[in-house]
PDB file of C-alpha atoms in Angstrom:
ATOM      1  CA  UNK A1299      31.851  27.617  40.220  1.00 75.00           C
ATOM      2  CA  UNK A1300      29.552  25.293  41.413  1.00 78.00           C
ATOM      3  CA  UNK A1301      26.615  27.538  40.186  1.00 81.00           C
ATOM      4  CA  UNK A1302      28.489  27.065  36.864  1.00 80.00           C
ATOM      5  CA  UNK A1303      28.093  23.573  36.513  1.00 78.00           C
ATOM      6  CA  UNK A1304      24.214  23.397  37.903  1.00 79.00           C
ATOM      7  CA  UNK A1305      23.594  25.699  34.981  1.00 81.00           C
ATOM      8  CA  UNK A1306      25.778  24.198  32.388  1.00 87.00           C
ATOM      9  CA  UNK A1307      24.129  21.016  33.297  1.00 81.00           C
ATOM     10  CA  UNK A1308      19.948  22.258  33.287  1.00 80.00           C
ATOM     11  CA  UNK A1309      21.014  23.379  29.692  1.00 83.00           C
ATOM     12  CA  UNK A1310      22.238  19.945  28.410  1.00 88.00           C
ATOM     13  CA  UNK A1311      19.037  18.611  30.099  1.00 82.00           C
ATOM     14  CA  UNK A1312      17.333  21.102  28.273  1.00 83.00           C
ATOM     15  CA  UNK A1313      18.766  20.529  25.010  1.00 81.00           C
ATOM     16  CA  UNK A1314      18.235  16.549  24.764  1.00 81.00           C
ATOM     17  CA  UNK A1315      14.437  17.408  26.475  1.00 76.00           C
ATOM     18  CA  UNK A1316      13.915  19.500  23.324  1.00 76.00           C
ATOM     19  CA  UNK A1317      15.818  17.114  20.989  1.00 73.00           C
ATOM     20  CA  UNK A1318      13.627  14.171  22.140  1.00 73.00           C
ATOM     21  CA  UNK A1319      10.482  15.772  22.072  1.00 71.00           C
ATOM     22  CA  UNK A1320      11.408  17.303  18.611  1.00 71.00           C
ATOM     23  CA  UNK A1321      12.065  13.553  17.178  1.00 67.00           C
ATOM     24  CA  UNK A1322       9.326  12.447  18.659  1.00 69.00           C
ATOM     25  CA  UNK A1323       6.426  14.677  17.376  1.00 66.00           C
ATOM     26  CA  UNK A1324       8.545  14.511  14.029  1.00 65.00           C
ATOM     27  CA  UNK A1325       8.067  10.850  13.791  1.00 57.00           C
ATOM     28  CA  UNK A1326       4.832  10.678  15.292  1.00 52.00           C
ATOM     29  CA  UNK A1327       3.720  13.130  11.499  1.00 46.00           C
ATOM     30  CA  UNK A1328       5.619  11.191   9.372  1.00 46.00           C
ATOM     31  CA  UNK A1329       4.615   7.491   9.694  1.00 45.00           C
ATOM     32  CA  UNK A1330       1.500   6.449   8.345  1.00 48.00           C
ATOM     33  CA  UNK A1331      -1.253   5.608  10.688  1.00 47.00           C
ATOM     34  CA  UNK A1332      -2.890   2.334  10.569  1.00 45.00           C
ATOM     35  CA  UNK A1333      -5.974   1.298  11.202  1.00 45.00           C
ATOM     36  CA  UNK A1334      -6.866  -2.255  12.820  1.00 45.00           C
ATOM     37  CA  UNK A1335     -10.814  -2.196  12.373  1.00 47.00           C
ATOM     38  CA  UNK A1336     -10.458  -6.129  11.798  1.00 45.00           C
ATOM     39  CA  UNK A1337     -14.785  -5.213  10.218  1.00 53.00           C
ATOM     40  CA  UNK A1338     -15.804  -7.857   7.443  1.00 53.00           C
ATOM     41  CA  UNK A1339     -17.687  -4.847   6.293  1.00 62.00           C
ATOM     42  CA  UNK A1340     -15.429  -2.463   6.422  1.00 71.00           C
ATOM     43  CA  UNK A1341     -13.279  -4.371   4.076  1.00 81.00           C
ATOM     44  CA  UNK A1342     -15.530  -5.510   1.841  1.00 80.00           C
ATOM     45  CA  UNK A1343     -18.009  -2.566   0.848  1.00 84.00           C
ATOM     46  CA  UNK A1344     -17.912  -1.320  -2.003  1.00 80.00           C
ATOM     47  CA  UNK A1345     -15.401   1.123  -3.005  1.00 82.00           C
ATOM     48  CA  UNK A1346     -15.391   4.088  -5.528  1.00 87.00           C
ATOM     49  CA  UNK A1347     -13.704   4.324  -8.451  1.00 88.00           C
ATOM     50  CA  UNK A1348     -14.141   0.415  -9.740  1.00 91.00           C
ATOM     51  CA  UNK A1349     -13.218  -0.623 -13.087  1.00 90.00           C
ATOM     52  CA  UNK A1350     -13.677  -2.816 -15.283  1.00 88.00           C
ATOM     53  CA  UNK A1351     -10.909  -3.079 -17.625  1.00 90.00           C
ATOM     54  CA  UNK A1352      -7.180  -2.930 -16.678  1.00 92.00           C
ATOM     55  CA  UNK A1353      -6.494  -0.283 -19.502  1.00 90.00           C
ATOM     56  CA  UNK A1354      -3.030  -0.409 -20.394  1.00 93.00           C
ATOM     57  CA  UNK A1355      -1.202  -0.387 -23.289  1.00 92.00           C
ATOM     58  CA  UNK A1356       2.552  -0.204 -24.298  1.00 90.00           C
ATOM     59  CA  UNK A1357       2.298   3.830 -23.931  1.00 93.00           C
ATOM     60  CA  UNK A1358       1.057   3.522 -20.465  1.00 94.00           C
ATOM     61  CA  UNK A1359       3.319   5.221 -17.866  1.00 96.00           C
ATOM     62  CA  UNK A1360       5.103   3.236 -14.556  1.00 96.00           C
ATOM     63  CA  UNK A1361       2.445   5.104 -12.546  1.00 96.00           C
ATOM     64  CA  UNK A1362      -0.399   4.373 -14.101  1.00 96.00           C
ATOM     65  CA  UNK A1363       0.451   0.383 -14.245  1.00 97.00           C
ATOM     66  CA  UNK A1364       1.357   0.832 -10.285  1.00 96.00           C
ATOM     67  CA  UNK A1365      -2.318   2.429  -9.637  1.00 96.00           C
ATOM     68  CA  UNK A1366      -3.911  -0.959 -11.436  1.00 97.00           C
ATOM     69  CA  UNK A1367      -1.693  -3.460  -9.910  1.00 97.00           C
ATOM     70  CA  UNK A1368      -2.588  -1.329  -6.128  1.00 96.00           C
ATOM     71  CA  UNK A1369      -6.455  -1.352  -7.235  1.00 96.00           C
ATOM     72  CA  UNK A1370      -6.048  -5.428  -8.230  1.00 96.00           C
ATOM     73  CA  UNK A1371      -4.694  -6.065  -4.967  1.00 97.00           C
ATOM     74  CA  UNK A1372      -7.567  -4.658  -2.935  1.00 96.00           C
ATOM     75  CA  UNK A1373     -10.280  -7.553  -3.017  1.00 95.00           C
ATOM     76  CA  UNK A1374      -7.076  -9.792  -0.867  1.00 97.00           C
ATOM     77  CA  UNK A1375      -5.690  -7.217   1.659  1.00 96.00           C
ATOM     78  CA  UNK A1376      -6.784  -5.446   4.873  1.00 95.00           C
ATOM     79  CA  UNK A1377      -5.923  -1.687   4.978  1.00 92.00           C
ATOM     80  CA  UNK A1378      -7.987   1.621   6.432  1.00 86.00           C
ATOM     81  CA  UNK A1379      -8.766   2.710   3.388  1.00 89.00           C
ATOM     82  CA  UNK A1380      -9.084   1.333  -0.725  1.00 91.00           C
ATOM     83  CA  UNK A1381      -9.535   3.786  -3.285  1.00 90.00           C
ATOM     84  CA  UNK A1382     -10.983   1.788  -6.423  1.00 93.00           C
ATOM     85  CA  UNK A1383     -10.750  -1.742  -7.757  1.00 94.00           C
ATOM     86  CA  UNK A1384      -9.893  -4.298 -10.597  1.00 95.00           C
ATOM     87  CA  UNK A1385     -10.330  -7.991  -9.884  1.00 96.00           C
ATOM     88  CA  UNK A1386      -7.779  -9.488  -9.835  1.00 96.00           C
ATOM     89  CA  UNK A1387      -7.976 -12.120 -12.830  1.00 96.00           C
ATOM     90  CA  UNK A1388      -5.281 -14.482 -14.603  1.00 97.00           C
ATOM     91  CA  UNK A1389      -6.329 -11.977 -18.025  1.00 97.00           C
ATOM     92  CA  UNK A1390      -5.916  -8.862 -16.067  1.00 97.00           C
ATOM     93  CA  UNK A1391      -2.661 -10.336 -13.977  1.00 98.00           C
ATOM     94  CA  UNK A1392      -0.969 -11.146 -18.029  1.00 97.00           C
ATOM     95  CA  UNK A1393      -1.894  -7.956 -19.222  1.00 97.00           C
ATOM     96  CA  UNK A1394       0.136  -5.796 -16.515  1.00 97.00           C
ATOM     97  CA  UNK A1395       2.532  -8.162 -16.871  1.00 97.00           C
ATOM     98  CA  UNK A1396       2.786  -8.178 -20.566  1.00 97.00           C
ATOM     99  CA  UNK A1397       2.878  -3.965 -20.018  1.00 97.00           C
ATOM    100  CA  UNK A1398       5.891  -4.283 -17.599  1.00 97.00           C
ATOM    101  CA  UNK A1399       7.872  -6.545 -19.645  1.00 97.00           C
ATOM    102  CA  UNK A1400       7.811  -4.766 -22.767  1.00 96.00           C
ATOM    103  CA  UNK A1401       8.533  -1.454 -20.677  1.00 95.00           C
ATOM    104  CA  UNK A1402      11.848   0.152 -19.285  1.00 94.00           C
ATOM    105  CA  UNK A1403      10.525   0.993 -16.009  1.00 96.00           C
ATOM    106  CA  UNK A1404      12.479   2.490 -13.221  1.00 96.00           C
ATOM    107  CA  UNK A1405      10.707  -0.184 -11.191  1.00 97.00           C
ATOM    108  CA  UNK A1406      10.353  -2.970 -13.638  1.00 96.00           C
ATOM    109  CA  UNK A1407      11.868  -5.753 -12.118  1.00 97.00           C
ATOM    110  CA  UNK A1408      10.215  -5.640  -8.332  1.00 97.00           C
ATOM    111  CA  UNK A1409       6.697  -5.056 -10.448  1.00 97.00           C
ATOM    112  CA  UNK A1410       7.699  -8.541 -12.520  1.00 98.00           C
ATOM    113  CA  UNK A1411       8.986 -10.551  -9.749  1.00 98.00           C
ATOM    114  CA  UNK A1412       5.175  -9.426  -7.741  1.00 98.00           C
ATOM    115  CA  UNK A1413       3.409 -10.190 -11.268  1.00 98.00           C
ATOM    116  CA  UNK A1414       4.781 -13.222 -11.631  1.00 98.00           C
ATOM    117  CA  UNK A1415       4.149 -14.706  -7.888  1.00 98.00           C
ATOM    118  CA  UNK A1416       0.428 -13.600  -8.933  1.00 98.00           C
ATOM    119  CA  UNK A1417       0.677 -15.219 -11.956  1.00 98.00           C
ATOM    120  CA  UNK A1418       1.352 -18.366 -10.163  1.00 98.00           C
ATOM    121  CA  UNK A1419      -1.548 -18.070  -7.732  1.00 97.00           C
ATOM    122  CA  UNK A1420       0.594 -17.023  -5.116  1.00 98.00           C
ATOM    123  CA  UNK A1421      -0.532 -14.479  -3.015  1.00 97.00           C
ATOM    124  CA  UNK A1422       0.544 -15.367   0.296  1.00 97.00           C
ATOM    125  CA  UNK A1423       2.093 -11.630   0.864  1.00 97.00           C
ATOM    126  CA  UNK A1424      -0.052  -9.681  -1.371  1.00 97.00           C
ATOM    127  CA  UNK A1425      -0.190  -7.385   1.474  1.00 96.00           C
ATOM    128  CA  UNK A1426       3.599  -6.581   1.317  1.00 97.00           C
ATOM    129  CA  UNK A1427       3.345  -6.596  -2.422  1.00 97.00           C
ATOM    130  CA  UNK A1428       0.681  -4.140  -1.726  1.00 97.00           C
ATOM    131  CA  UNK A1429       2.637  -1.673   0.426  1.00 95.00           C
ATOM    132  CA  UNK A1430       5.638  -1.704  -2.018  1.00 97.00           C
ATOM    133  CA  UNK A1431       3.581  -0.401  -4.337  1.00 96.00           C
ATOM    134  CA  UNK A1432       1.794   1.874  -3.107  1.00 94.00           C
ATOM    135  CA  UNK A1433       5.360   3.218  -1.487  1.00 94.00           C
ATOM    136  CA  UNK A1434       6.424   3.772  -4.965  1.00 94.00           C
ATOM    137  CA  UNK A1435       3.000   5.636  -4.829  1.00 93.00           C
ATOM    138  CA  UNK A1436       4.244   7.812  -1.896  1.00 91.00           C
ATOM    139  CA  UNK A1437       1.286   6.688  -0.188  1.00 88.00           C
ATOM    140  CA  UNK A1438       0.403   7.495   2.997  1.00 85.00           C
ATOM    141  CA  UNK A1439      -2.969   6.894   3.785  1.00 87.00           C
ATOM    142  CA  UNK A1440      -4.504   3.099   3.045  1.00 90.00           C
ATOM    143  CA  UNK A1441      -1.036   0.737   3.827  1.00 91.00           C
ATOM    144  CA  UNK A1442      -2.321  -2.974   4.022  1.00 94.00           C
ATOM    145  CA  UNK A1443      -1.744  -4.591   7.176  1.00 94.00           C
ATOM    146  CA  UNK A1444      -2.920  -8.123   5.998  1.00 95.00           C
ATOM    147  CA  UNK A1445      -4.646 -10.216   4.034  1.00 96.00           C
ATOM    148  CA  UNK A1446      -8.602 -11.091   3.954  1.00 95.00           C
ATOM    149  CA  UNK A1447      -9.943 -14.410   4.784  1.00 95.00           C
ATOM    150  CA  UNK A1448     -11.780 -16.419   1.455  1.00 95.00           C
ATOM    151  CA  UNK A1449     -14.858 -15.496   2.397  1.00 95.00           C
ATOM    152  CA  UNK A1450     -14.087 -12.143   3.219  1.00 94.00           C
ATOM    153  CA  UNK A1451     -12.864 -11.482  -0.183  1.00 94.00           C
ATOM    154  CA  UNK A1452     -15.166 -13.336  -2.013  1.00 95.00           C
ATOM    155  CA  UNK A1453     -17.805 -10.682  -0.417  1.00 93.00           C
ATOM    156  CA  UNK A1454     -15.540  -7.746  -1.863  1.00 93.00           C
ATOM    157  CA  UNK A1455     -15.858  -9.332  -5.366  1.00 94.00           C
ATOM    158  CA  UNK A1456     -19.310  -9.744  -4.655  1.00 94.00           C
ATOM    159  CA  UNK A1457     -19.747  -6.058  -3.793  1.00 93.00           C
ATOM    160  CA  UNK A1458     -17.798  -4.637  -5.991  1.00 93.00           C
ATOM    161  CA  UNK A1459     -17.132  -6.605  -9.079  1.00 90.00           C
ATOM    162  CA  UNK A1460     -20.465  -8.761 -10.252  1.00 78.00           C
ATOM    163  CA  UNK A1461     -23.282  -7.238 -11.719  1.00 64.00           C
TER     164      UNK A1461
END
C-alpha cells in the first residue's frame, strides 16, 4: 500500500515537472525577444527600404497604411530592428489620416485616435503606438521598447531622410 502511494505520488511530480517545463519552453518561443542595445548608432543608421512618399490613396488596403504609419514611427522609437522609413511630417501624418478616415477599416478607429495624437505633436508614447501596430502586423521581430532622445532622432533623419 504504501509502495502505492510513493508511486502514485513520483507520477504527479512527474506530471506538473513536465507540465512546467512544457509552459515554460512554450512561452520562452512565443514572446518576442527584445533587444536593449541602448547604441546611438544602432538606432540611427540608416535603414533599407526608405521612402520618400507615403503612397496612399483611397484604394490602399488597412495593411498597407499600417506598414507606413510603422515605417513613420521609426526616426522616434528604440527597437532591435527597423525595416524602412518615412519621416514623419505634418503632410505625411494628414495624408494617412485623410486615408483612414475615408476608409472602413477593421482597425480604423485605434489608427485615428494614434493619427490624431501625431497630428497634434504628441508623441509622448509613439513607442506603444508603435507596438500596436506592428501587433496588428503580427510582428515579432523589431517591438519598440522606447523612444529616442532629440538628438538621437534628429541623426536618424539625418541618415536616412536628407539628401
Amino acid at each position: 500500500m504504501k509502495r502505492k502511494f510513493v508511486l502514485i505520488g513520483l507520477m504527479i511530480l512527474l506530471g506538473v515537472g513536465a507540465f512546467l517545463g512544457y509552459y515554460l519552453v512554450i512561452r520562452g518561443s512565443t514572446e518576442p525577444q527584445v533587444d536593449t542595445r541602448d547604441e546611438a548608432g544602432a538606432q540611427t543608421n540608416r535603414v533599407e527600404g526608405v521612402k520618400d512618399e507615403v503612397d496612399l490613396d483611397s484604394r490602399s488596403k488597412e495593411g498597407e497604411v499600417l506598414d507606413i504609419m510603422n515605417q513613420m514611427t521609426h526616426q522616434k522609437i528604440k527597437a532591435s530592428d527597423k525595416w524602412g522609413a518615412v519621416e514623419m511630417t505634418d503632410e505625411h501624418i494628414q495624408q494617412v489620416k485623410e486615408v483612414v478616415e475615408k476608409s472602413d477599416f477593421k482597425h480604423r478607429d485605434l489608427l485615428l485616435s494614434i493619427l490624431n495624437k501625431w497630428s497634434a505633436g504628441d508623441f509622448s508614447t509613439v513607442d506603444e503606438d508603435h507596438n500596436k501596430v506592428w501587433l496588428l502586423q503580427h510582428g515579432n521581430i523589431g517591438r519598440a521598447y522606447g523612444i529616442l532622445s532629440k538628438e538621437q532622432e534628429q541623426q536618424f533623419i539625418e541618415n536616412n531622410f536628407e539628401k
